[in-house]
Coordinates of C-alpha atoms in Angstrom, one line a residue:
X1 CA -6.4 -68.4 73.7
X2 CA -10.1 -68.0 73.0
X3 CA -11.0 -70.7 75.6
X4 CA -8.8 -69.1 78.2
X5 CA -10.2 -65.7 77.4
X6 CA -13.7 -67.1 77.7
X7 CA -12.9 -68.6 81.1
X8 CA -11.4 -65.3 82.3
X9 CA -14.4 -63.4 81.1
X10 CA -16.7 -65.9 82.7
X11 CA -15.0 -65.5 86.1
X12 CA -15.2 -61.8 85.8
X13 CA -18.8 -62.0 84.8
X14 CA -19.6 -64.0 87.8
X15 CA -17.9 -61.5 90.0
X16 CA -19.8 -58.7 88.3
X17 CA -23.0 -60.6 88.7
X18 CA -22.4 -61.0 92.4
X19 CA -21.7 -57.3 92.7
X20 CA -24.8 -56.5 90.7
X21 CA -26.9 -58.6 93.1
X22 CA -25.6 -56.6 96.0
X23 CA -26.1 -53.3 94.2
X24 CA -29.6 -54.3 93.2
X25 CA -30.6 -54.9 96.8
X26 CA -29.7 -51.2 97.5
X27 CA -31.1 -49.8 94.2
X28 CA -32.4 -46.3 95.0
X29 CA -34.1 -46.0 91.6
X30 CA -37.0 -48.3 92.6
X31 CA -39.7 -47.5 94.9
X32 CA -38.7 -48.9 98.2
X33 CA -39.6 -52.6 97.9
X34 CA -41.0 -54.4 100.8
X35 CA -38.4 -56.4 102.8
X36 CA -40.2 -59.6 101.8
X37 CA -40.0 -58.7 98.1
X38 CA -36.3 -57.8 98.3
X39 CA -35.5 -61.0 100.1
X40 CA -37.4 -63.1 97.5
X41 CA -35.6 -61.3 94.6
X42 CA -32.2 -61.9 96.2
X43 CA -33.1 -65.5 96.9
X44 CA -34.1 -66.1 93.3
X45 CA -30.9 -64.5 91.9
X46 CA -28.8 -66.5 94.3
X47 CA -30.6 -69.7 93.3
X48 CA -30.0 -68.9 89.6
X49 CA -26.3 -68.2 90.1
X50 CA -25.9 -71.4 92.2
X51 CA -27.7 -73.5 89.5
X52 CA -25.5 -72.0 86.8
X53 CA -22.4 -72.7 88.9
X54 CA -23.4 -76.4 89.1
X55 CA -23.7 -76.8 85.3
X56 CA -20.8 -78.3 83.4
X57 CA -18.3 -75.8 82.1
X58 CA -19.4 -76.4 78.5
X59 CA -23.0 -75.3 79.4
X60 CA -21.8 -72.3 81.5
X61 CA -19.6 -71.2 78.6
X62 CA -22.4 -71.2 76.0
X63 CA -24.8 -69.5 78.4
X64 CA -22.3 -66.9 79.3
X65 CA -21.5 -66.1 75.7
X66 CA -25.2 -65.8 74.9
X67 CA -26.6 -64.0 77.9
X68 CA -23.7 -62.2 79.6
X69 CA -21.7 -61.2 76.6
X70 CA -24.8 -61.0 74.3
X71 CA -23.1 -62.7 71.4
X72 CA -25.0 -63.9 68.4
X73 CA -25.0 -67.5 67.4
X74 CA -22.5 -66.7 64.6
X75 CA -20.2 -64.9 67.0
X76 CA -20.4 -67.8 69.4
X77 CA -19.7 -70.3 66.6
X78 CA -16.6 -68.4 65.6
X79 CA -15.4 -68.1 69.2
X80 CA -16.0 -71.8 70.0
X81 CA -14.8 -72.9 66.5
X82 CA -17.9 -74.9 65.7
X83 CA -20.9 -74.6 63.4
X84 CA -23.9 -72.4 64.2
X85 CA -26.2 -75.5 64.4
X86 CA -23.9 -76.9 67.1
X87 CA -24.3 -73.7 69.0
X88 CA -28.1 -73.9 68.8
X89 CA -28.1 -77.5 70.1
X90 CA -25.6 -76.7 72.9
X91 CA -27.6 -73.6 74.0
X92 CA -30.8 -75.6 74.0
X93 CA -29.2 -78.4 76.1
X94 CA -27.6 -75.9 78.4
X95 CA -31.0 -74.2 79.0
X96 CA -32.6 -77.6 79.6
X97 CA -29.9 -78.5 82.1
X98 CA -30.4 -75.1 83.8
X99 CA -34.2 -75.7 84.0
X100 CA -33.6 -79.1 85.6
X101 CA -31.2 -77.6 88.1
X102 CA -33.7 -74.9 89.0
X103 CA -36.5 -77.5 89.2
X104 CA -34.5 -79.6 91.6
X105 CA -34.0 -76.5 93.8
X106 CA -37.8 -75.9 93.9

């Protein structure tokens, strides 16, 4: 049940992230950014989301729990039914994989 719930939340988080990207492009709270700056910001966000999408599900899950749901290591360990040390190593590996993906993209 927890795994399915995590997958569902991950899907909805990706949809919300895509919506947030579109909304950020039209953010009236900022001073009007130059078109070049807005294009670069959108390109960086798109690159990040694409890199996350290419990661294995296990990596996406641990990154999603940590950075989208803002769970602590203890909460993540409970949700994934593993030890906190395992969560630390999975998170570290997932971040390394993400850095590699972003490095390949330039």
